[in-house]
Short mmCIF file of C-alpha atoms in Angstrom, two decimals:
data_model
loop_
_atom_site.label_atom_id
_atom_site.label_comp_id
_atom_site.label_asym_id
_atom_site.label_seq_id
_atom_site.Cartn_x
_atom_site.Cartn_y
_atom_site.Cartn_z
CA UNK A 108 -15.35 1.30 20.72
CA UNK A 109 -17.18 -1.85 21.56
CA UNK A 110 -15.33 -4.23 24.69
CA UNK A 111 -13.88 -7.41 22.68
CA UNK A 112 -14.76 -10.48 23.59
CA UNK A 113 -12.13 -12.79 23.15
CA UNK A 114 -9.33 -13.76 21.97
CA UNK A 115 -9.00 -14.78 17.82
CA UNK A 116 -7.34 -17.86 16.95
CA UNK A 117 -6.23 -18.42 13.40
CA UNK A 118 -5.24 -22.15 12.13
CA UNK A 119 -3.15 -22.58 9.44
CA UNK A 120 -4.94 -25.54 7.48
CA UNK A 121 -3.92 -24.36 4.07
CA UNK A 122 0.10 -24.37 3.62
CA UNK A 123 -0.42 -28.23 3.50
CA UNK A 124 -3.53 -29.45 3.46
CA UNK A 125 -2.26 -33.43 3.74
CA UNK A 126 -4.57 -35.18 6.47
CA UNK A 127 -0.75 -36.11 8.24
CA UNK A 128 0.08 -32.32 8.89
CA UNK A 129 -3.59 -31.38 9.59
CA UNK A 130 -3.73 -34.04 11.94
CA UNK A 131 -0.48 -32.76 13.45
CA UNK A 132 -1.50 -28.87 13.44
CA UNK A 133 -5.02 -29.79 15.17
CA UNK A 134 -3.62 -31.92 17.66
CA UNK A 135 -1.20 -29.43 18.80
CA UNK A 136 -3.99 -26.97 19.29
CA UNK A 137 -6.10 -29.12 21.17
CA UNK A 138 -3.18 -30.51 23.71
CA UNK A 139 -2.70 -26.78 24.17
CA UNK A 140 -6.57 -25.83 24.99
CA UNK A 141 -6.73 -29.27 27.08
CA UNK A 142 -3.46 -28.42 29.39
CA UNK A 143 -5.21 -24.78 29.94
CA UNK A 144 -7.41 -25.85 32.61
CA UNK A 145 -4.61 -25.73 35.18
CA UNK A 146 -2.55 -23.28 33.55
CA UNK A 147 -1.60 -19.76 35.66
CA UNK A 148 -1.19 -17.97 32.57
CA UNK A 149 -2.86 -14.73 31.95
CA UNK A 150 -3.45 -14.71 28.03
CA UNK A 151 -1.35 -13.08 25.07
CA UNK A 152 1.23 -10.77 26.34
CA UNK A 153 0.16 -7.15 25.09
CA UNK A 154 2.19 -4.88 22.48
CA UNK A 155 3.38 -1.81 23.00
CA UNK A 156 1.38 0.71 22.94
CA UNK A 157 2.61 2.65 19.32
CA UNK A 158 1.83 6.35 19.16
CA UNK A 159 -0.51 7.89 16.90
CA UNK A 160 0.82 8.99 13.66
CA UNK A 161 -0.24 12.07 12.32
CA UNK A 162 -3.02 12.62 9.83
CA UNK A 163 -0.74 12.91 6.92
CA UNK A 164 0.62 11.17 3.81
CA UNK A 165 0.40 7.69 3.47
CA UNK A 166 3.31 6.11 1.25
CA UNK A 167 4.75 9.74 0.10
CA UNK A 168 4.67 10.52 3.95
CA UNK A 169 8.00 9.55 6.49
CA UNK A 170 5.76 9.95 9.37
CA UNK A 171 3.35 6.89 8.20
CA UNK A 172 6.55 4.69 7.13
CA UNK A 173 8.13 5.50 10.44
CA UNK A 174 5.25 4.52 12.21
CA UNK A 175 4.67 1.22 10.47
CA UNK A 176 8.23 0.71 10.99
CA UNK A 177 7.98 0.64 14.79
CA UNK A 178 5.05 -1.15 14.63
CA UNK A 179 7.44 -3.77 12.80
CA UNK A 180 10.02 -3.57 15.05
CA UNK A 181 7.62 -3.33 18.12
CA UNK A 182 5.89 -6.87 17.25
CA UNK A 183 9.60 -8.58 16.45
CA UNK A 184 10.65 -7.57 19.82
CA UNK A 185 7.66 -8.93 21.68
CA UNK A 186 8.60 -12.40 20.11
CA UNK A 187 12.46 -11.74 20.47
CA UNK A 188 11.83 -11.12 24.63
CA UNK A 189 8.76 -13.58 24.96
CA UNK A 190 9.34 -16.82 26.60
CA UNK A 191 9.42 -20.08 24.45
CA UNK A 192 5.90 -20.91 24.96
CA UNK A 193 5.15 -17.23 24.31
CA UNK A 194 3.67 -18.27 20.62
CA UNK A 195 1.59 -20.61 22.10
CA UNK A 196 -2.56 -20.96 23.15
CA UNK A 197 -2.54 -18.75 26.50
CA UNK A 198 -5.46 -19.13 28.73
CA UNK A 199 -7.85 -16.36 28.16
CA UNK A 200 -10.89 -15.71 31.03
CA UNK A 201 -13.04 -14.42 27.56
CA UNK A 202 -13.74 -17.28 25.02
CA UNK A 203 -11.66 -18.32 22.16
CA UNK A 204 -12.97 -17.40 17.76
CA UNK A 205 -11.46 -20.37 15.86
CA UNK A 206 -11.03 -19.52 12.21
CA UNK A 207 -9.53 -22.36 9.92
CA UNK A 208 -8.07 -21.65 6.53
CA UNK A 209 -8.08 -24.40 4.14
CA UNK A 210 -6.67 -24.42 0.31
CA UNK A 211 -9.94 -26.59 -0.56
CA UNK A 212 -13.16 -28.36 1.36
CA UNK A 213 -13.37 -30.95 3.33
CA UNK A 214 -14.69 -32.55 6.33
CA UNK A 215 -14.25 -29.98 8.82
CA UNK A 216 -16.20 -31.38 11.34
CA UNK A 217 -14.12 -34.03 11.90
CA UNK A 218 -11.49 -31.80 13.24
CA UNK A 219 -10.47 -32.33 17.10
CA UNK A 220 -11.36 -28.55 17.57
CA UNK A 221 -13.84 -26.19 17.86
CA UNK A 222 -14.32 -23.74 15.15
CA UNK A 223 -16.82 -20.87 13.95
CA UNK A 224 -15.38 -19.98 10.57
CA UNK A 225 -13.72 -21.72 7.70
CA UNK A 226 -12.47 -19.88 5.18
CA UNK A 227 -11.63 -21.64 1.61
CA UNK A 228 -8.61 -20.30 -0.73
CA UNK A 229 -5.89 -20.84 -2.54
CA UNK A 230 -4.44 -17.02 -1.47
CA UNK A 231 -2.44 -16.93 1.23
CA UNK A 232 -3.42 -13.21 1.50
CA UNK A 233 -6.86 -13.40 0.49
CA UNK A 234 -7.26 -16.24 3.67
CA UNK A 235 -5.47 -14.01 6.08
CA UNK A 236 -7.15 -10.75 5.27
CA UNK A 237 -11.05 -12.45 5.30
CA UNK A 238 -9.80 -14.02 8.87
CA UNK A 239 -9.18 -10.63 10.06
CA UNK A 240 -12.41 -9.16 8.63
CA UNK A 241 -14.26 -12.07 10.64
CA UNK A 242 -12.20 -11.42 13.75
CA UNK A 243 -12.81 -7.49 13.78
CA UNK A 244 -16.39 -8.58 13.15
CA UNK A 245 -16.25 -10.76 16.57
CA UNK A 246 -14.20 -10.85 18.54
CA UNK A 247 -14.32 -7.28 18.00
CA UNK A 248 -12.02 -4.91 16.15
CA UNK A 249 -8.36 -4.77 17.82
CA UNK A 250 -8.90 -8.67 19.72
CA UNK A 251 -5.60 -10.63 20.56
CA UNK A 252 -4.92 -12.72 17.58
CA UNK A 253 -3.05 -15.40 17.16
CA UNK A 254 -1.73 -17.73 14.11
CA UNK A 255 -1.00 -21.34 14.21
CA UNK A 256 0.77 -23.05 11.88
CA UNK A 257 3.56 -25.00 10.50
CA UNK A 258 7.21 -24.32 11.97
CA UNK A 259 8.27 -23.90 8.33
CA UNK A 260 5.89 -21.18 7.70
CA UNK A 261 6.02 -19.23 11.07
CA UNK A 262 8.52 -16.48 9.43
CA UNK A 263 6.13 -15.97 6.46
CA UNK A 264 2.92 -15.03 8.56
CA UNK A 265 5.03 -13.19 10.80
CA UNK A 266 5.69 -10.61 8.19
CA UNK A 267 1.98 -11.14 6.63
CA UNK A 268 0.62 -10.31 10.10
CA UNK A 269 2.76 -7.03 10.04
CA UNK A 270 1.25 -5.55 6.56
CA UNK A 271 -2.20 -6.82 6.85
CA UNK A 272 -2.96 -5.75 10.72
CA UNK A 273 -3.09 -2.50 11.83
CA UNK A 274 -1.12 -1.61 15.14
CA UNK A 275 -4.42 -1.48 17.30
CA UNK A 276 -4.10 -5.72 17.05
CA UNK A 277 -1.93 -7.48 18.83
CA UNK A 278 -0.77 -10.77 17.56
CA UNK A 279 1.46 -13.90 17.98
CA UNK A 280 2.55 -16.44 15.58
CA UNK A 281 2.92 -20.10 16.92
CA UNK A 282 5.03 -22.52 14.47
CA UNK A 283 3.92 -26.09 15.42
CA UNK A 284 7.06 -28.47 14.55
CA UNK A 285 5.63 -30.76 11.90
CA UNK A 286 6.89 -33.85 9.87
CA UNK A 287 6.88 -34.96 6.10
CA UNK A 288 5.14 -31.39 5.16
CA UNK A 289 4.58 -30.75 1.68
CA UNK A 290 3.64 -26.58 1.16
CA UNK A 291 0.32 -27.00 -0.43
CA UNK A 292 0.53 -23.54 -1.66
CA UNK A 293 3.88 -23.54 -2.55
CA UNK A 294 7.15 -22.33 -0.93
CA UNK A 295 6.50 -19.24 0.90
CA UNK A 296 8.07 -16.33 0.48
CA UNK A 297 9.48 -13.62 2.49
CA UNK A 298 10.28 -9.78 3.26
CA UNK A 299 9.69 -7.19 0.47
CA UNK A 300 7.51 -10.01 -1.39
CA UNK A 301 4.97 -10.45 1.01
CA UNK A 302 4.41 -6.80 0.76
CA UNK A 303 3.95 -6.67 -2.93
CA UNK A 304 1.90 -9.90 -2.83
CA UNK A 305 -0.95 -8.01 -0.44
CA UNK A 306 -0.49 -5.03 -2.37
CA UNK A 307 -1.40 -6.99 -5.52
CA UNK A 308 -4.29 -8.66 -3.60
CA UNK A 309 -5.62 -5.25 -2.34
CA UNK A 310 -6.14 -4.44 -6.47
CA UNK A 311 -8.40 -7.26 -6.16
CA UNK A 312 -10.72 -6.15 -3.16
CA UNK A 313 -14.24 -4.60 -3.91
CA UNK A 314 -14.96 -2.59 -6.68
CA UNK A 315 -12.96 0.56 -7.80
CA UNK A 316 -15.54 1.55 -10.24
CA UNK A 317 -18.01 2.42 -7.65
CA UNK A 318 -15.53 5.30 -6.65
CA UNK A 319 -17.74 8.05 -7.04
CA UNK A 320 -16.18 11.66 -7.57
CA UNK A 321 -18.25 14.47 -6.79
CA UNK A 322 -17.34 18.17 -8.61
CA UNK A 323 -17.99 21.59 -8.09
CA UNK A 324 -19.61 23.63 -10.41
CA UNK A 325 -17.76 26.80 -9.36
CA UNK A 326 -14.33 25.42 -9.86
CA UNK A 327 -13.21 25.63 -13.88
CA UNK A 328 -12.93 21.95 -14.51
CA UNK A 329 -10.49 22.88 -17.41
CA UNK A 330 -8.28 24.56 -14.87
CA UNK A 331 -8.18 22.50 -11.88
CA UNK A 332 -8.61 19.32 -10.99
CA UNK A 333 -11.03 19.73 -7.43
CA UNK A 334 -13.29 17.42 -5.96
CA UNK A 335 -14.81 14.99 -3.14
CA UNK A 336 -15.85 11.68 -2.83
CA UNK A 337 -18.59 9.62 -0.97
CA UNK A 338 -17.48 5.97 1.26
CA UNK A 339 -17.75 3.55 -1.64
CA UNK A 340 -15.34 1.80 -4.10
CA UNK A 341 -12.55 1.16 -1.03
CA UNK A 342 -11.43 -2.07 0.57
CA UNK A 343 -11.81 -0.52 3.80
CA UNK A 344 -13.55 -3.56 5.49
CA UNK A 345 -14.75 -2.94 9.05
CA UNK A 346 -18.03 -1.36 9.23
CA UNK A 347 -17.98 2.27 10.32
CA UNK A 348 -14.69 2.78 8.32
CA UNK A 349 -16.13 0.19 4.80
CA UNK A 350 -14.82 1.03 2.22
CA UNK A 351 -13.12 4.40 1.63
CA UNK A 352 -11.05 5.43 4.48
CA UNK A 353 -8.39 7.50 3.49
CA UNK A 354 -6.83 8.31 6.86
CA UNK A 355 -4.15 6.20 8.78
CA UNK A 356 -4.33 5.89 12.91
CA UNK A 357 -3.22 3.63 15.44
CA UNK A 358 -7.02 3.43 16.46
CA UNK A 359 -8.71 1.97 13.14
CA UNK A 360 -8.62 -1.34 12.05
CA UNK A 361 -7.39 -0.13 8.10
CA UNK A 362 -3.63 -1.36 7.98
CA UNK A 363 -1.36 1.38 5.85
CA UNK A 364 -1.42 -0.80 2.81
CA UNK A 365 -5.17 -0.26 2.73
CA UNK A 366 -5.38 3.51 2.98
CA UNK A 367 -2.47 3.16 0.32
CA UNK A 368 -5.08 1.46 -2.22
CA UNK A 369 -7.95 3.95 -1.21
CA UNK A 370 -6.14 6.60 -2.37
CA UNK A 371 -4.54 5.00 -5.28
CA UNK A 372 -7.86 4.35 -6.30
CA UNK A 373 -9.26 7.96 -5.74
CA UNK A 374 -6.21 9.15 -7.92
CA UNK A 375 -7.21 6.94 -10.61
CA UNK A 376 -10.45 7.68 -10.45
CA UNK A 377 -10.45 11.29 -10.49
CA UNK A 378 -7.30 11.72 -12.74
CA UNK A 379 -4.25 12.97 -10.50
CA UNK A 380 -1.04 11.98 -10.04
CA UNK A 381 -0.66 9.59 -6.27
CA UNK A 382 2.89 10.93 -6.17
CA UNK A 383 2.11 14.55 -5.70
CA UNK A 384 -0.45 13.96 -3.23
CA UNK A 385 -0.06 15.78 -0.21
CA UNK A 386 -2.48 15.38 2.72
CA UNK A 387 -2.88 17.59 6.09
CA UNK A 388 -2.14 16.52 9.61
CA UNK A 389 -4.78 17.68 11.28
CA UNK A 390 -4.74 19.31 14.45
CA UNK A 391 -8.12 21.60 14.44
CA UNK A 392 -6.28 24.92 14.36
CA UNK A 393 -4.96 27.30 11.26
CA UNK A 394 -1.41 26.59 10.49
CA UNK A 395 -1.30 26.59 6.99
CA UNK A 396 1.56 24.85 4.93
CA UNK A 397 2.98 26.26 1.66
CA UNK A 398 4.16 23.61 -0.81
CA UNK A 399 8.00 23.67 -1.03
CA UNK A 400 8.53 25.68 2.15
CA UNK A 401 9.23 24.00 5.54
CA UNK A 402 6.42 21.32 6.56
CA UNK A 403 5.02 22.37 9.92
CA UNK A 404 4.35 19.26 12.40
CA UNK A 405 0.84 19.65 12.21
CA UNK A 406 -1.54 22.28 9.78
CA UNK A 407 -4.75 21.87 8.73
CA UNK A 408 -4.39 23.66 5.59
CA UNK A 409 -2.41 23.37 2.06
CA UNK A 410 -1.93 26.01 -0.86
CA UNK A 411 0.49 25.56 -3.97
CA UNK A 412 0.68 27.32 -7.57
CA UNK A 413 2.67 24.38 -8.49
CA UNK A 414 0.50 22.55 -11.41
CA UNK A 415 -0.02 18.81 -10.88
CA UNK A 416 0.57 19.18 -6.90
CA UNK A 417 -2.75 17.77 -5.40
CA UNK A 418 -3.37 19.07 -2.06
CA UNK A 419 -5.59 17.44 0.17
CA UNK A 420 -7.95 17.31 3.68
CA UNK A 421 -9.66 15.41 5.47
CA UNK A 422 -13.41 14.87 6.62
CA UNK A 423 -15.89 12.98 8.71
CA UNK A 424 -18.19 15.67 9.58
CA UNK A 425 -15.47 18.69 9.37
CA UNK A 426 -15.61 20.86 6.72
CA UNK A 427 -13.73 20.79 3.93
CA UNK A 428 -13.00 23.92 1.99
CA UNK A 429 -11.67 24.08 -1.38
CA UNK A 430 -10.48 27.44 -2.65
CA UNK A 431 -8.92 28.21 -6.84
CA UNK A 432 -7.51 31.30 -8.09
CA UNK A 433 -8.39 31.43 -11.69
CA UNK A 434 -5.82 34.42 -12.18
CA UNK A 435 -3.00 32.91 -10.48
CA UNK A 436 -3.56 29.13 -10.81
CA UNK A 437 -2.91 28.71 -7.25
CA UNK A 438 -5.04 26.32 -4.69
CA UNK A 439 -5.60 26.00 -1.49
CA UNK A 440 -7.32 23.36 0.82
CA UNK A 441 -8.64 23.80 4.91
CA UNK A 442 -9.57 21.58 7.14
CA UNK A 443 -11.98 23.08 9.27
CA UNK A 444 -13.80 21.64 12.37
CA UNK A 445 -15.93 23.79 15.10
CA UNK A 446 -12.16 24.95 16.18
CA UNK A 447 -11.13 25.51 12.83
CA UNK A 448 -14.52 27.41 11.84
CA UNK A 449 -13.93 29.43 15.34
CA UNK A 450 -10.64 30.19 14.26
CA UNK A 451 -11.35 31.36 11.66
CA UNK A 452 -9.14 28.40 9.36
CA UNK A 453 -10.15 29.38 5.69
CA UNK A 454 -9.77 33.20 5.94
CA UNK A 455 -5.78 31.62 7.31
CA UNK A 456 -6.32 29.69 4.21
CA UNK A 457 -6.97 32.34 1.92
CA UNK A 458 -4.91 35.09 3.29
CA UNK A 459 -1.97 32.68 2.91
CA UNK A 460 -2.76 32.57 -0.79
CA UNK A 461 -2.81 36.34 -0.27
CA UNK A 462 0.77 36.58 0.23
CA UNK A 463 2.06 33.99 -1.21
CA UNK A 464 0.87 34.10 -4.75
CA UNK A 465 -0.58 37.42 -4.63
CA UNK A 466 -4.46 36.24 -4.98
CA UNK A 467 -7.22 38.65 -4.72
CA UNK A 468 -10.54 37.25 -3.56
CA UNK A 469 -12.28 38.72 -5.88
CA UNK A 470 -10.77 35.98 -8.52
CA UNK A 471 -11.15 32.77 -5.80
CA UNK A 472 -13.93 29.83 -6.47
CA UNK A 473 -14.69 28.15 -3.37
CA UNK A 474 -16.34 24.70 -2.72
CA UNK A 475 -17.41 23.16 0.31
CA UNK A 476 -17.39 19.63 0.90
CA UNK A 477 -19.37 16.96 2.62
CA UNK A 478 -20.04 18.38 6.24
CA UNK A 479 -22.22 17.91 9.28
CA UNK A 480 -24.98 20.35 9.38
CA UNK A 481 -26.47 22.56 12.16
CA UNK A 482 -29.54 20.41 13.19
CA UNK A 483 -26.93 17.43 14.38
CA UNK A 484 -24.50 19.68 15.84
CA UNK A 485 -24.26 21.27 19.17
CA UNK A 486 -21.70 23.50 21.03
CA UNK A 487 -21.38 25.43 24.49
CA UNK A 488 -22.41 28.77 23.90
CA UNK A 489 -18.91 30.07 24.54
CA UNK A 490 -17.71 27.86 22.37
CA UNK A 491 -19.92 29.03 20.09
CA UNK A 492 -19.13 32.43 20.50
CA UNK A 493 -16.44 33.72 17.63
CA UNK A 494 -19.31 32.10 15.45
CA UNK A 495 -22.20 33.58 17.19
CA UNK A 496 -20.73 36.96 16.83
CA UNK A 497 -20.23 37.20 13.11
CA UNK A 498 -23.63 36.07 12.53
CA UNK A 499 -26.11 35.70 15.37
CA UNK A 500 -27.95 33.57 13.18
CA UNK A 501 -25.41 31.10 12.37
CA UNK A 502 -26.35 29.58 15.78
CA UNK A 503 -29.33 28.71 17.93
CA UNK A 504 -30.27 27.09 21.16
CA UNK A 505 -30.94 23.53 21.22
CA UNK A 506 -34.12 22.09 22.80
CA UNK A 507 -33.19 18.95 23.43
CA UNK A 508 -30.04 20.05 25.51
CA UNK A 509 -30.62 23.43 26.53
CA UNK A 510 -27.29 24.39 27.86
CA UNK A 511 -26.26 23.82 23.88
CA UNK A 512 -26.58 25.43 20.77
CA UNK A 513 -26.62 24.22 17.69
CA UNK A 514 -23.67 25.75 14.94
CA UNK A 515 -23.73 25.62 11.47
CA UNK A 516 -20.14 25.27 10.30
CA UNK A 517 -20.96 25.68 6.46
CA UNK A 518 -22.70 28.87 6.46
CA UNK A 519 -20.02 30.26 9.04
CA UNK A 520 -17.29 29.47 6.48
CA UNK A 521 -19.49 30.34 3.97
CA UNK A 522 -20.29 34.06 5.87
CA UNK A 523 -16.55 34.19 6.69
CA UNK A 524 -15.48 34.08 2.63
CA UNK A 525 -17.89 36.31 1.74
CA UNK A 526 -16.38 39.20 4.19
CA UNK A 527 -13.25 38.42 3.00
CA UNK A 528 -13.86 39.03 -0.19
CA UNK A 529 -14.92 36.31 -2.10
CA UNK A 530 -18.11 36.71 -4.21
CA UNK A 531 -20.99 34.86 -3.00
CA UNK A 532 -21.64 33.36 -6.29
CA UNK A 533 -18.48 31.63 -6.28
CA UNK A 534 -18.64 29.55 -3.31
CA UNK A 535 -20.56 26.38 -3.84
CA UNK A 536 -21.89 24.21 -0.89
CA UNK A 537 -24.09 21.88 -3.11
CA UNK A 538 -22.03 19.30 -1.88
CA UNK A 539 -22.03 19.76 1.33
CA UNK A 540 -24.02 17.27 2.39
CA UNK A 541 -25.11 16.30 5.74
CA UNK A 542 -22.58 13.75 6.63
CA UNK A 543 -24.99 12.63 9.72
CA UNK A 544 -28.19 12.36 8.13
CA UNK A 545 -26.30 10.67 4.47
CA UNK A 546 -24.47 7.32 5.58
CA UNK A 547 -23.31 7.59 1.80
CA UNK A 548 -20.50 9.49 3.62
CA UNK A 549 -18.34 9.08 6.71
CA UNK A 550 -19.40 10.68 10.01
CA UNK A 551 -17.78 10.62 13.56
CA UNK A 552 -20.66 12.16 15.59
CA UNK A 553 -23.09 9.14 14.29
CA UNK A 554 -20.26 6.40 13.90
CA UNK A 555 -17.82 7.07 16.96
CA UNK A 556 -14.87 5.62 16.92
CA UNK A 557 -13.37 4.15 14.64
CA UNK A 558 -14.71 6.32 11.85
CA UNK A 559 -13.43 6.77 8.34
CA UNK A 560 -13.07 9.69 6.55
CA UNK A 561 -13.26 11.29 3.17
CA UNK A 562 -10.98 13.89 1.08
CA UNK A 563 -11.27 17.34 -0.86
CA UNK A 564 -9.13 17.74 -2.84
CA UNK A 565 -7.28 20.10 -5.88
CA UNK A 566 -4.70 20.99 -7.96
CA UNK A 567 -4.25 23.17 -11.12
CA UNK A 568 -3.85 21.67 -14.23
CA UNK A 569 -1.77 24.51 -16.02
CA UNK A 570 -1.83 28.58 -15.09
CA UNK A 571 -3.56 30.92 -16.69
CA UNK A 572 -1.99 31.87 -19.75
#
């Protein structure tokens, strides 16, 4: 992740856009920056550090609303145990990004500040949002930010700060005391409503229809409902995660409301129900979680025989295996990484299914997803190993790093299905595409970090009769 380089400063311009409170709001900010060159402070007073959720549910999950919960309660502390000036313009040794938003145009560069961005609404949500897409632009993705505005509408950006920035920024909101304001936008509004006002705006963002589902022809589309999906038809805004992210960290810039409305989207798109969508929390190992039973902490597999459950992992170079019982109706889904593949995940997967819902492999389909391929990936050779010694030629050294081998994860799955049981001619890898070499998907080994990542998924749509 790329150093940031400075600090974001977002001016309220739009609330009242009267040349009296402009004047006021401006002024304010520029006595601040002009008493800075013989300030001692240090800059904006850092967060909390908020732990990582786990790779799970968004919305149907406790772990994600816990987490954005202390996030919430995190920030109003920091302001609660601040000093009074806390809100305020800090010094900063890297340079201030002035972003002004403005209900309509004018003559900006009359202004008694500097700026580098105007942005022109009449959203309060569409404003904020497009400042933070600027600001993780440059700055730089998880900058200092802070918001000045109106004393009267401190409390509402407060809470919009909370739903549209994810925990990696840390922010402030400074209320300048103003006179004879008149809310340009009208009378803000507060708690639960801001919430459902940048959900609504999310609906808004990009275009769903380019959500493109990708099927498998082994799987009986009449039967279940399986499938992936490429990067596009998100709101997902920051580059290496743009626009389909459907995981939730502390270390990407997509706030929960955003992975809420990728995956709202992907339900709609591909016809399942968001309520029964259940996701793994990934850990790269083989605990597998059966629907209805106790939920493990962390697994990187799902099965069900429940119709209508979707079940659910995720990739961004991992693969992603997909596995349907025609005579049972039950599913199963496996996250599998190089651990996961070494491990031997998706035989977990399937002998799971085994004793759970009595499935033979003889009457599985299998489909793998999106994954990166041998040629781009490279282990130690005793990493290597568990793969190496199922199929010698499932790995080979690599010439550009000779103390490496290259592994290829889909054919090891693949190779570890078939001696399980599962008839060759059921498992389908056409698309399992090279998530390094296709930027039509999401891929950690060419993005870094932050990367985004894509789902398999399934369900069945009734049992077999």
């Amino acid at each position: 992740m790329e150093k940031k380089q400075g600090v974001g400063i977002i001016v309220d311009l739009a609330s009242d856009n009267s040349c009296n409170v402009i004047s006021q709001i401006t002024t304010a900010v520029k006595n601040r920056l002009s008493s800075l060159a013989s300030s001692n402070l240090t800059g904006l007073p850092r967060a909390k550090e908020v732990p990582a959720p786990q790779n799970g549910d968004v919305k149907i999950s406790n772990d994600i609303i816990k987490d954005e919960q202390e996030h919430q309660r995190l920030q109003k502390q920091e302001h609660i145990t601040l000093n009074e000036e806390s809100g305020e313009i800090h010094a900063q040794e890297q340079p201030y990004h002035f972003i002004l938003l403005s209900k309509t145009n004018f003559e900006f560069d009359k202004l008694p500040i500097p700026f580098s961005k105007v942005i022109v609404s009449d959203d309060y949500m569409d404003l904020l949002f497009k400042a933070k897409t600027r600001l993780d632009e440059s700055p730089g993705f998880g900058c200092g930010v802070q918001v000045v505005t109106s004393a009267v509408m401190k409390k509402f950006w407060e809470t919009a700060c909370v739903h549209v920035f994810s925990p990696a920024t840390t922010w402030s909101v400074w209320g300048v005391p103003v006179t004879d304001q008149a809310l340009g936008l009208g009378e803000p509004v507060v708690g639960s409503q801001v919430e459902n006002l940048f959900r609504e705006y999310l609906k808004t963002v990009g275009d769903p229809d380019q959500v493109n589902v990708l099927r498998s022809d082994a799987i009986p589309t009449d039967q279940f409902n399986a499938g992936f999906h490429d990067r596009f038809g998100g709101v997902s805004q920051f580059p290496s995660v743009a626009s389909m992210n459907m995981i939730y960290t502390t270390y990407k810039p997509d706030p929960v409301m955003v992975v809420e409305e990728n995956r709202r989207r992907l339900a709609l798109a591909a016809g399942f129900d968001l309520a029964q969508m259940h996701v793994v929390k990934a850990e790269h190992a083989k605990t597998i979680w059966v629907v209805g039973q106790e939920q493990p902490a962390r697994y990187d597999g799902i099965v069900t025989d429940r119709p209508g459950v979707t079940v659910c992992a995720p990739g961004a170079d991992c693969c992603v295996i997909l596995l349907a019982d025609t005579h049972t109706g039950a599913v199963g889904v496996v996250h599998a990484g190089w651990r996961g593949t070494t491990m031997m995940a998706v035989n977990a997967l399937l002998h799971t299914m085994e004793l759970e819902f009595g499935t033979q492999p003889a009457h599985v389909r299998a489909a793998i997803g999106p994954s990166v391929s041998g040629n781009h990936y490279v282990l130690r050779p005793e990493d290597a190993k568990p793969v190496a010694d199922l199929d010698p030629t499932l790995t080979w050294p690599s010439k550009i790093k000779p103390h490496l081998v290259h592994i290829d994860l889909v054919r090891a799955n693949v190779v570890q299905l078939i001696r399980a049981g599962v008839p060759e001619h059921y498992i389908d890898t056409q698309n399992a595409h090279c998530t390094f070499e296709n930027k039509q998907f999401f891929s950690c080994e060419r993005d870094g970090k932050p990367f985004g990542n894509q789902l398999g998924f399934i369900s069945c749509r009734r049992k077999r009769s």
